[in-house]
Amino acid sequence: MIKKLKFLTQVAIILSVGIYFWQRLGSGLRPFGTVLTDLQRMLITERNLTYDQKMLSLRPDEYFLAQQIIKYTPPDAVIYFPPPEYVDPGLSIISYFIYPRIPIFLDSQKLLTTRGKNGELGNYILLYNDFPDFPVSASSLFLFDSTIPQTFENITIGLPDPRFSGKKGIIRL
Amino acid sequence: MILLGLFITLSIGWLFLDAINLDAKLFEKLGLSFIISSGIQTLFFFAIAEQSNNAAPRLYWITSAVLLVGLFLLKKYIRGSGPNSRFKSAESQSPLNLLGQLALIGVVALFMIISVYSIYTPVYVTDALALYDFRAKVMFLTGTLNSMHEVNNWMSYPPFTSLVHLFIRFLGSDNPHIFYTLMYLSFALVFYAHLNKYTTRTVSAIGTFAMYSSPIVLWQSRQPLTNLPYAIFLCSSIMYLLWAFSNRKVNLPPLLISALCLGLTSWVRITDPFWLVPFFVTSLLLFIRKEFLLMAIFIFISSSIRNVWLDHVARYSIIDIVRSSQSVISNIVSTPSSPASPIANPIAEPDPLLSRLSNPAVTAFAFFWPYFMDAVKPTILVFAPFIFIESFWFKNKSQIILLSMISLLFLSLWAGTVFASQTFFYWKELGNAVSRLSGLFVPLMWFYVFRSPFWKQFKLLQ
C-alpha cells in the first residue's frame, strides 16, 4: 500500500513537472517573440534615443507636462496643482521631474493661501482639466497645448472660458 | 566608474566574508559579497551621513575607503587567530552534465537579455519616481541627507534603495536598474551554491535555472523596487540559517550572515512582518540547543539594523510610520507599475461572494489568494506534491524546518492582509502589492523542491 502511494506520488511529481514545463513553454513562447522585438528595438532601431525621447514614450502625459512646466517656470517656482478630483493620482510623480520646483497639491477647498511643507506660498497655478474654476488674477499665462506658444499678460482667468477650456498651461500669479 | 563601484562593492563584501571566515566557493563568495556589501555600504554611509547631514560624493569615497581598510585590518587580525578557509568546501563535486550546462547557459542568456532592458530603460515605474529614486535625486542635487525629508512620505520605506541609487549617481549614471539585475544574478550564484551543498551539480544548475526564470522575480530584477532586495535578503537569511543548523554544532559564520541578511530586510522594508519568521525560528532553535551567547548575537545583529531607520524617523518625524505607509501605498497602487494582472480590480467590480463573507480572516484569504497564486503559479504546481513526498517519505529535518518557515511566511502574509483589512479602508487596492510581495515565496519553493533526494534517482540528473 505504502509502495503504491509512493509510486503514485512520484507519478504526480513527474506529471506536475511536465505540466510546469508545458505551462511555461505555452506562456513563454509569445513573450519570447516580444523579447526579440524589444531587443532589436533597444539594440538597433532605437539605440540612440535620448532620455527625453524614452521618457516621452514611457510616461508621455506626465513627462510632457513636466517638460512644459520646466520650460515656463524658474527652478524656485512653487506651483499649485489641482485637487485630486481634477487630476489622475499618477500625476503626483511629476514632482520627480520638475524638482527643485515645488508642487503644492490643493485640497477640495482650493485655497490659494495653502502653504507647502516648508511654509512657502505658491506663485504659479497649473491650468489643467478646467482648473482653476474660480477667478484668478494672473500676471501671465502660458498655454502648453498650442503649436505656437501662446502667452497672455495681466489677465483674469476663471473657467469655464472658451479660450482656455480643456487646455493645459501655467499661470503666474 | 560603475565598474570601479562594482569592484569596491565586491571587495568590501569579500573582505567581510573573509573576516568572518565563511567557508564558501568562489562564486558563492562573489554573489554573497555583492548582496551583503550593498547593505553594509548603505548602512555605514547612512550612519556617517546622519551625523553630518552630508550626502556628497566625497563621503561615498571616504566611507568606502574606511570600510575597505577597516575590514582588511579586521581580516588580518582574525586570520591571525584562525585557519584560512578560502575555497575549502564540502559541496558536491559531481560532474555537471549537458543538461546542467544548458541550464547554466540559460541563466547567463537570461541575465544578458535582462541587462539590455536594464541599461536601456530609464527609471519610469511609479513607486521609484514617487519615492525611491526621488529621494536619491534630491539628496544628489542638494548634497545633504536630510533633504530627502522634502519628498512626501519619505519615512515610509527605509533608504536602502535610495542610497543605492544615490551611489550609482555618484558613479556617473542615473539609471539604477543594473543594480537589481546584478543583485539577482548574485543571488542565483548563492542559490546554486546552497543547492549544491545538498544535491548534485546538475540538479543545482537546473534548480537555479528554474528559480532564475520565474516570471515574477525575473520581472522584478529589472525594476527599481524594494521587492527584489527584500526577497533576496529574506531568502538568503533562511538559506544560511539552514546551513548554520545543518550539523550538531551551530556553524557561526552562516549564522552571522543569516542575522545580517535578516537585519537588512528591515533596511529595505520596515513594516512587513516576514522577518519575524526566521527571527523566531532561529531564536527557538538556538534556545533548544542552549546556545544563549549565539542567540544574543543573532538577536543583537538582526534587531540593531532594524532600529537604525526607526531611530532616524523618530528623530525627524512625529508622524506615525504606519500611517505614512498607508498614504504612499495608496499613491503607488493607484497607478499600475507591474505587468497587467489578469485579475479584475476588486474595487471596480465588487465580488458579491467576497462581500458576503463576514469573517475577516476568510475575507482576507479570499481576497489575497488569487494574487498570491498569480505570483507563485506555476511554481506551486511542482512544489505541492513535494510537500507530500518530503513529509511522508524522506522526513529530512532541514526540509521540515524550511517547509515550516514557508508555511509561517504564508500565514504572515495572511495575517498581514487581515490586519490591513481591519486598518485601511482601501485595503482591497493592495492586490498588486500582495502579488509583488508574494514573489519571495518563489525562490524558497524552488529551494525546497530541488533539495529533495527525489531527484537522485534519475540517472540523467547525476
GROMACS .gro file of N, CA and C in nm, chain B residues 194-316:
model
  369
  367HIS      N    1   2.413   2.691  -0.259
  367HIS     CA    2   2.341   2.628  -0.148
  367HIS      C    3   2.276   2.498  -0.190
  368LEU      N    4   2.217   2.497  -0.309
  368LEU     CA    5   2.160   2.370  -0.357
  368LEU      C    6   2.271   2.266  -0.367
  369ASN      N    7   2.386   2.313  -0.412
  369ASN     CA    8   2.499   2.222  -0.432
  369ASN      C    9   2.550   2.161  -0.301
  370LYS      N   10   2.514   2.220  -0.189
  370LYS     CA   11   2.553   2.161  -0.060
  370LYS      C   12   2.471   2.036  -0.031
  371TYR      N   13   2.354   2.024  -0.097
  371TYR     CA   14   2.263   1.915  -0.065
  371TYR      C   15   2.244   1.817  -0.180
  372THR      N   16   2.278   1.860  -0.302
  372THR     CA   17   2.247   1.774  -0.417
  372THR      C   18   2.355   1.786  -0.524
  373THR      N   19   2.333   1.721  -0.638
  373THR     CA   20   2.437   1.719  -0.742
  373THR      C   21   2.444   1.854  -0.814
  374ARG      N   22   2.553   1.872  -0.887
  374ARG     CA   23   2.570   1.999  -0.957
  374ARG      C   24   2.466   2.016  -1.068
  375THR      N   25   2.430   1.905  -1.132
  375THR     CA   26   2.332   1.915  -1.239
  375THR      C   27   2.196   1.958  -1.185
  376VAL      N   28   2.155   1.892  -1.076
  376VAL     CA   29   2.026   1.929  -1.016
  376VAL      C   30   2.031   2.075  -0.968
  377SER      N   31   2.146   2.113  -0.911
  377SER     CA   32   2.160   2.252  -0.863
  377SER      C   33   2.146   2.350  -0.979
  378ALA      N   34   2.208   2.314  -1.092
  378ALA     CA   35   2.203   2.405  -1.208
  378ALA      C   36   2.059   2.416  -1.260
  379ILE      N   37   1.990   2.301  -1.268
  379ILE     CA   38   1.852   2.305  -1.317
  379ILE      C   39   1.763   2.383  -1.219
  380GLY      N   40   1.786   2.360  -1.090
  380GLY     CA   41   1.708   2.432  -0.987
  380GLY      C   42   1.732   2.582  -0.997
  381THR      N   43   1.858   2.620  -1.021
  381THR     CA   44   1.890   2.762  -1.031
  381THR      C   45   1.821   2.823  -1.154
  382PHE      N   46   1.821   2.747  -1.263
  382PHE     CA   47   1.755   2.799  -1.383
  382PHE      C   48   1.605   2.813  -1.359
  383ALA      N   49   1.545   2.713  -1.293
  383ALA     CA   50   1.401   2.718  -1.264
  383ALA      C   51   1.369   2.843  -1.180
  384MET      N   52   1.455   2.867  -1.079
  384MET     CA   53   1.432   2.983  -0.992
  384MET      C   54   1.453   3.113  -1.071
  385TYR      N   55   1.565   3.118  -1.144
  385TYR     CA   56   1.603   3.242  -1.212
  385TYR      C   57   1.502   3.281  -1.320
  386SER      N   58   1.440   3.181  -1.381
  386SER     CA   59   1.348   3.212  -1.492
  386SER      C   60   1.204   3.233  -1.445
  387SER      N   61   1.181   3.231  -1.314
  387SER     CA   62   1.044   3.251  -1.264
  387SER      C   63   0.997   3.392  -1.300
  388PRO      N   64   0.882   3.403  -1.367
  388PRO     CA   65   0.843   3.533  -1.426
  388PRO      C   66   0.841   3.649  -1.327
  389ILE      N   67   0.780   3.630  -1.211
  389ILE     CA   68   0.762   3.746  -1.124
  389ILE      C   69   0.895   3.802  -1.074
  390VAL      N   70   0.987   3.711  -1.038
  390VAL     CA   71   1.115   3.759  -0.984
  390VAL      C   72   1.203   3.812  -1.097
  391LEU      N   73   1.194   3.747  -1.212
  391LEU     CA   74   1.272   3.794  -1.326
  391LEU      C   75   1.228   3.936  -1.365
  392TRP      N   76   1.098   3.960  -1.361
  392TRP     CA   77   1.047   4.094  -1.390
  392TRP      C   78   1.099   4.194  -1.287
  393GLN      N   79   1.099   4.151  -1.159
  393GLN     CA   80   1.146   4.243  -1.054
  393GLN      C   81   1.295   4.275  -1.068
  394SER      N   82   1.369   4.188  -1.137
  394SER     CA   83   1.514   4.210  -1.146
  394SER      C   84   1.549   4.323  -1.243
  395ARG      N   85   1.450   4.381  -1.307
  395ARG     CA   86   1.479   4.499  -1.391
  395ARG      C   87   1.391   4.617  -1.351
  396GLN      N   88   1.345   4.616  -1.227
  396GLN     CA   89   1.264   4.727  -1.177
  396GLN      C   90   1.325   4.780  -1.048
  397PRO      N   91   1.335   4.912  -1.035
  397PRO     CA   92   1.396   4.967  -0.913
  397PRO      C   93   1.296   4.971  -0.798
  398LEU      N   94   1.257   4.855  -0.750
  398LEU     CA   95   1.158   4.844  -0.643
  398LEU      C   96   1.223   4.777  -0.522
  399THR      N   97   1.151   4.776  -0.411
  399THR     CA   98   1.208   4.715  -0.291
  399THR      C   99   1.183   4.564  -0.286
  400ASN      N  100   1.094   4.514  -0.368
  400ASN     CA  101   1.053   4.374  -0.356
  400ASN      C  102   1.168   4.275  -0.374
  401LEU      N  103   1.249   4.297  -0.477
  401LEU     CA  104   1.357   4.201  -0.504
  401LEU      C  105   1.464   4.201  -0.395
  402PRO      N  106   1.520   4.317  -0.357
  402PRO     CA  107   1.619   4.313  -0.248
  402PRO      C  108   1.561   4.253  -0.120
  403TYR      N  109   1.435   4.284  -0.092
  403TYR     CA  110   1.372   4.228   0.029
  403TYR      C  111   1.367   4.076   0.020
  404ALA      N  112   1.321   4.025  -0.094
  404ALA     CA  113   1.310   3.880  -0.111
  404ALA      C  114   1.448   3.816  -0.104
  405ILE      N  115   1.547   3.880  -0.163
  405ILE     CA  116   1.682   3.823  -0.164
  405ILE      C  117   1.741   3.818  -0.022
  406PHE      N  118   1.725   3.926   0.052
  406PHE     CA  119   1.777   3.926   0.190
  406PHE      C  120   1.704   3.820   0.275
  407LEU      N  121   1.574   3.812   0.257
  407LEU     CA  122   1.497   3.716   0.339
  407LEU      C  123   1.532   3.572   0.302
  408CYS      N  124   1.537   3.543   0.172
  408CYS     CA  125   1.568   3.406   0.128
  408CYS      C  126   1.712   3.370   0.165
  409SER      N  127   1.805   3.465   0.150
  409SER     CA  128   1.944   3.437   0.188
  409SER      C  129   1.952   3.409   0.337
  410SER      N  130   1.880   3.488   0.415
  410SER     CA  131   1.880   3.466   0.560
  410SER      C  132   1.834   3.325   0.593
  411ILE      N  133   1.729   3.279   0.526
  411ILE     CA  134   1.676   3.145   0.553
  411ILE      C  135   1.774   3.037   0.505
  412MET      N  136   1.835   3.057   0.390
  412MET     CA  137   1.927   2.955   0.339
  412MET      C  138   2.050   2.942   0.429
  413TYR      N  139   2.102   3.055   0.476
  413TYR     CA  140   2.219   3.048   0.565
  413TYR      C  141   2.181   2.997   0.703
  414LEU      N  142   2.058   3.023   0.741
  414LEU     CA  143   2.009   2.968   0.869
  414LEU      C  144   2.006   2.815   0.861
  415LEU      N  145   1.958   2.761   0.750
  415LEU     CA  146   1.954   2.616   0.733
  415LEU      C  147   2.095   2.557   0.733
  416TRP      N  148   2.186   2.631   0.671
  416TRP     CA  149   2.325   2.584   0.670
  416TRP      C  150   2.383   2.588   0.812
  417ALA      N  151   2.354   2.694   0.884
  417ALA     CA  152   2.409   2.709   1.019
  417ALA      C  153   2.366   2.593   1.109
  418PHE      N  154   2.247   2.542   1.086
  418PHE     CA  155   2.196   2.435   1.173
  418PHE      C  156   2.206   2.297   1.107
  419SER      N  157   2.288   2.286   1.003
  419SER     CA  158   2.294   2.157   0.933
  419SER      C  159   2.375   2.053   1.010
  420ASN      N  160   2.456   2.095   1.105
  420ASN     CA  161   2.532   1.999   1.188
  420ASN      C  162   2.488   2.011   1.333
  421ARG      N  163   2.540   1.919   1.415
  421ARG     CA  164   2.506   1.927   1.557
  421ARG      C  165   2.552   2.057   1.619
  422LYS      N  166   2.675   2.094   1.579
  422LYS     CA  167   2.729   2.220   1.631
  422LYS      C  168   2.684   2.334   1.540
  423VAL      N  169   2.636   2.439   1.600
  423VAL     CA  170   2.589   2.551   1.518
  423VAL      C  171   2.709   2.616   1.448
  424ASN      N  172   2.696   2.636   1.317
  424ASN     CA  173   2.803   2.692   1.237
  424ASN      C  174   2.795   2.846   1.244
  425LEU      N  175   2.896   2.907   1.306
  425LEU     CA  176   2.886   3.050   1.335
  425LEU      C  177   2.884   3.141   1.211
  426PRO      N  178   2.978   3.127   1.114
  426PRO     CA  179   2.975   3.223   1.001
  426PRO      C  180   2.841   3.229   0.927
  427PRO      N  181   2.781   3.113   0.891
  427PRO     CA  182   2.649   3.125   0.824
  427PRO      C  183   2.543   3.187   0.915
  428LEU      N  184   2.555   3.163   1.045
  428LEU     CA  185   2.458   3.223   1.137
  428LEU      C  186   2.471   3.375   1.137
  429LEU      N  187   2.596   3.422   1.130
  429LEU     CA  188   2.619   3.568   1.125
  429LEU      C  189   2.562   3.626   0.995
  430ILE      N  190   2.583   3.554   0.884
  430ILE     CA  191   2.529   3.601   0.755
  430ILE      C  192   2.376   3.604   0.762
  431SER      N  193   2.320   3.499   0.822
  431SER     CA  194   2.174   3.492   0.834
  431SER      C  195   2.121   3.610   0.915
  432ALA      N  196   2.189   3.640   1.027
  432ALA     CA  197   2.145   3.752   1.111
  432ALA      C  198   2.157   3.884   1.036
  433LEU      N  199   2.269   3.900   0.962
  433LEU     CA  200   2.290   4.024   0.888
  433LEU      C  201   2.183   4.041   0.779
  434CYS      N  202   2.159   3.933   0.704
  434CYS     CA  203   2.059   3.942   0.597
  434CYS      C  204   1.920   3.968   0.655
  435LEU      N  205   1.892   3.906   0.769
  435LEU     CA  206   1.762   3.928   0.831
  435LEU      C  207   1.747   4.074   0.874
  436GLY      N  208   1.854   4.129   0.933
  436GLY     CA  209   1.850   4.270   0.971
  436GLY      C  210   1.832   4.358   0.849
  437LEU      N  211   1.897   4.320   0.739
  437LEU     CA  212   1.889   4.402   0.618
  437LEU      C  213   1.750   4.401   0.554
  438THR      N  214   1.671   4.297   0.583
  438THR     CA  215   1.532   4.301   0.532
  438THR      C  216   1.461   4.425   0.587
  439SER      N  217   1.491   4.459   0.713
  439SER     CA  218   1.429   4.577   0.774
  439SER      C  219   1.490   4.706   0.722
  440TRP      N  220   1.603   4.694   0.656
  440TRP     CA  221   1.668   4.811   0.598
  440TRP      C  222   1.609   4.840   0.460
  441VAL      N  223   1.527   4.746   0.410
  441VAL     CA  224   1.462   4.762   0.280
  441VAL      C  225   1.314   4.794   0.297
  442ARG      N  226   1.247   4.712   0.378
  442ARG     CA  227   1.103   4.734   0.404
  442ARG      C  228   1.081   4.712   0.553
  443ILE      N  229   1.035   4.814   0.622
  443ILE     CA  230   1.032   4.806   0.769
  443ILE      C  231   0.900   4.752   0.822
  444THR      N  232   0.791   4.769   0.748
  444THR     CA  233   0.662   4.735   0.806
  444THR      C  234   0.617   4.591   0.777
  445ASP      N  235   0.686   4.522   0.688
  445ASP     CA  236   0.644   4.385   0.656
  445ASP      C  237   0.676   4.290   0.771
  446PRO      N  238   0.586   4.195   0.797
  446PRO     CA  239   0.605   4.110   0.915
  446PRO      C  240   0.692   3.986   0.891
  447PHE      N  241   0.739   3.963   0.768
  447PHE     CA  242   0.802   3.835   0.736
  447PHE      C  243   0.930   3.808   0.815
  448TRP      N  244   1.001   3.913   0.855
  448TRP     CA  245   1.127   3.893   0.926
  448TRP      C  246   1.106   3.817   1.058
  449LEU      N  247   0.983   3.825   1.110
  449LEU     CA  248   0.955   3.758   1.237
  449LEU      C  249   0.973   3.606   1.228
  450VAL      N  250   0.949   3.552   1.107
  450VAL     CA  251   0.954   3.405   1.093
  450VAL      C  252   1.096   3.352   1.115
  451PRO      N  253   1.197   3.394   1.035
  451PRO     CA  254   1.332   3.345   1.063
  451PRO      C  255   1.382   3.387   1.201
  452PHE      N  256   1.336   3.505   1.245
  452PHE     CA  257   1.381   3.554   1.375
  452PHE      C  258   1.339   3.457   1.487
  453PHE      N  259   1.212   3.419   1.488
  453PHE     CA  260   1.165   3.331   1.594
  453PHE      C  261   1.214   3.188   1.576
  454VAL      N  262   1.220   3.142   1.454
  454VAL     CA  263   1.268   3.004   1.430
  454VAL      C  264   1.413   2.992   1.476
  455THR      N  265   1.497   3.089   1.438
  455THR     CA  266   1.638   3.083   1.479
  455THR      C  267   1.652   3.095   1.630
  456SER      N  268   1.580   3.189   1.688
  456SER     CA  269   1.589   3.207   1.832
  456SER      C  270   1.546   3.078   1.904
  457LEU      N  271   1.441   3.016   1.854
  457LEU     CA  272   1.392   2.893   1.915
  457LEU      C  273   1.493   2.780   1.903
  458LEU      N  274   1.551   2.766   1.783
  458LEU     CA  275   1.650   2.658   1.762
  458LEU      C  276   1.773   2.680   1.850
  459LEU      N  277   1.816   2.806   1.861
  459LEU     CA  278   1.933   2.835   1.945
  459LEU      C  279   1.899   2.813   2.092
  460PHE      N  280   1.777   2.844   2.129
  460PHE     CA  281   1.734   2.824   2.268
  460PHE      C  282   1.730   2.674   2.301
  461ILE      N  283   1.676   2.595   2.209
  461ILE     CA  284   1.669   2.450   2.231
  461ILE      C  285   1.809   2.391   2.243
  462ARG      N  286   1.902   2.444   2.164
  462ARG     CA  287   2.039   2.393   2.169
  462ARG      C  288   2.122   2.459   2.280
  463LYS      N  289   2.057   2.542   2.356
  463LYS     CA  290   2.119   2.613   2.469
  463LYS      C  291   2.240   2.697   2.427
  464GLU      N  292   2.231   2.754   2.308
  464GLU     CA  293   2.338   2.842   2.258
  464GLU      C  294   2.297   2.986   2.290
  465PHE      N  295   2.304   3.022   2.416
  465PHE     CA  296   2.249   3.152   2.456
  465PHE      C  297   2.334   3.270   2.408
  466LEU      N  298   2.465   3.249   2.402
  466LEU     CA  299   2.551   3.358   2.354
  466LEU      C  300   2.522   3.385   2.206
  467LEU      N  301   2.513   3.276   2.127
  467LEU     CA  302   2.483   3.292   1.984
  467LEU      C  303   2.345   3.355   1.965
  468MET      N  304   2.254   3.316   2.053
  468MET     CA  305   2.118   3.372   2.045
  468MET      C  306   2.123   3.523   2.067
  469ALA      N  307   2.203   3.565   2.165
  469ALA     CA  308   2.215   3.708   2.195
  469ALA      C  309   2.277   3.781   2.075
  470ILE      N  310   2.382   3.718   2.015
  470ILE     CA  311   2.448   3.781   1.899
  470ILE      C  312   2.348   3.793   1.783
  471PHE      N  313   2.275   3.685   1.760
  471PHE     CA  314   2.179   3.684   1.649
  471PHE      C  315   2.073   3.793   1.669
  472ILE      N  316   2.019   3.799   1.788
  472ILE     CA  317   1.913   3.898   1.815
  472ILE      C  318   1.969   4.039   1.805
  473PHE      N  319   2.092   4.056   1.856
  473PHE     CA  320   2.152   4.191   1.853
  473PHE      C  321   2.171   4.238   1.708
  474ILE      N  322   2.231   4.153   1.625
  474ILE     CA  323   2.261   4.196   1.487
  474ILE      C  324   2.131   4.224   1.410
  475SER      N  325   2.037   4.130   1.418
  475SER     CA  326   1.917   4.147   1.336
  475SER      C  327   1.829   4.263   1.385
  476SER      N  328   1.831   4.287   1.519
  476SER     CA  329   1.744   4.393   1.570
  476SER      C  330   1.807   4.531   1.558
  477SER      N  331   1.941   4.538   1.574
  477SER     CA  332   2.002   4.671   1.576
  477SER      C  333   1.989   4.739   1.439
  478ILE      N  334   1.997   4.659   1.332
  478ILE     CA  335   1.981   4.719   1.199
  478ILE      C  336   1.841   4.778   1.185
  479ARG      N  337   1.745   4.704   1.241
  479ARG     CA  338   1.607   4.749   1.237
  479ARG      C  339   1.590   4.887   1.301
  480ASN      N  340   1.667   4.908   1.409
  480ASN     CA  341   1.650   5.033   1.484
  480ASN      C  342   1.710   5.155   1.415
  481VAL      N  343   1.803   5.132   1.321
  481VAL     CA  344   1.871   5.245   1.257
  481VAL      C  345   1.768   5.339   1.194
  482TRP      N  346   1.677   5.280   1.118
  482TRP     CA  347   1.578   5.363   1.049
  482TRP      C  348   1.470   5.413   1.145
  483LEU      N  349   1.429   5.326   1.235
  483LEU     CA  350   1.324   5.368   1.330
  483LEU      C  351   1.370   5.486   1.414
  484ASP      N  352   1.499   5.484   1.454
  484ASP     CA  353   1.553   5.596   1.532
  484ASP      C  354   1.555   5.724   1.450
  485HIS      N  355   1.595   5.711   1.324
  485HIS     CA  356   1.600   5.830   1.237
  485HIS      C  357   1.460   5.890   1.220
  486VAL      N  358   1.365   5.803   1.196
  486VAL     CA  359   1.227   5.852   1.177
  486VAL      C  360   1.176   5.916   1.306
  487ALA      N  361   1.206   5.852   1.419
  487ALA     CA  362   1.160   5.907   1.547
  487ALA      C  363   1.221   6.045   1.570
  488ARG      N  364   1.345   6.061   1.524
  488ARG     CA  365   1.414   6.188   1.546
  488ARG      C  366   1.356   6.298   1.457
  489TYR      N  367   1.318   6.263   1.337
  489TYR     CA  368   1.280   6.367   1.240
  489TYR      C  369   1.131   6.375   1.210
   0.00000   0.00000   0.00000
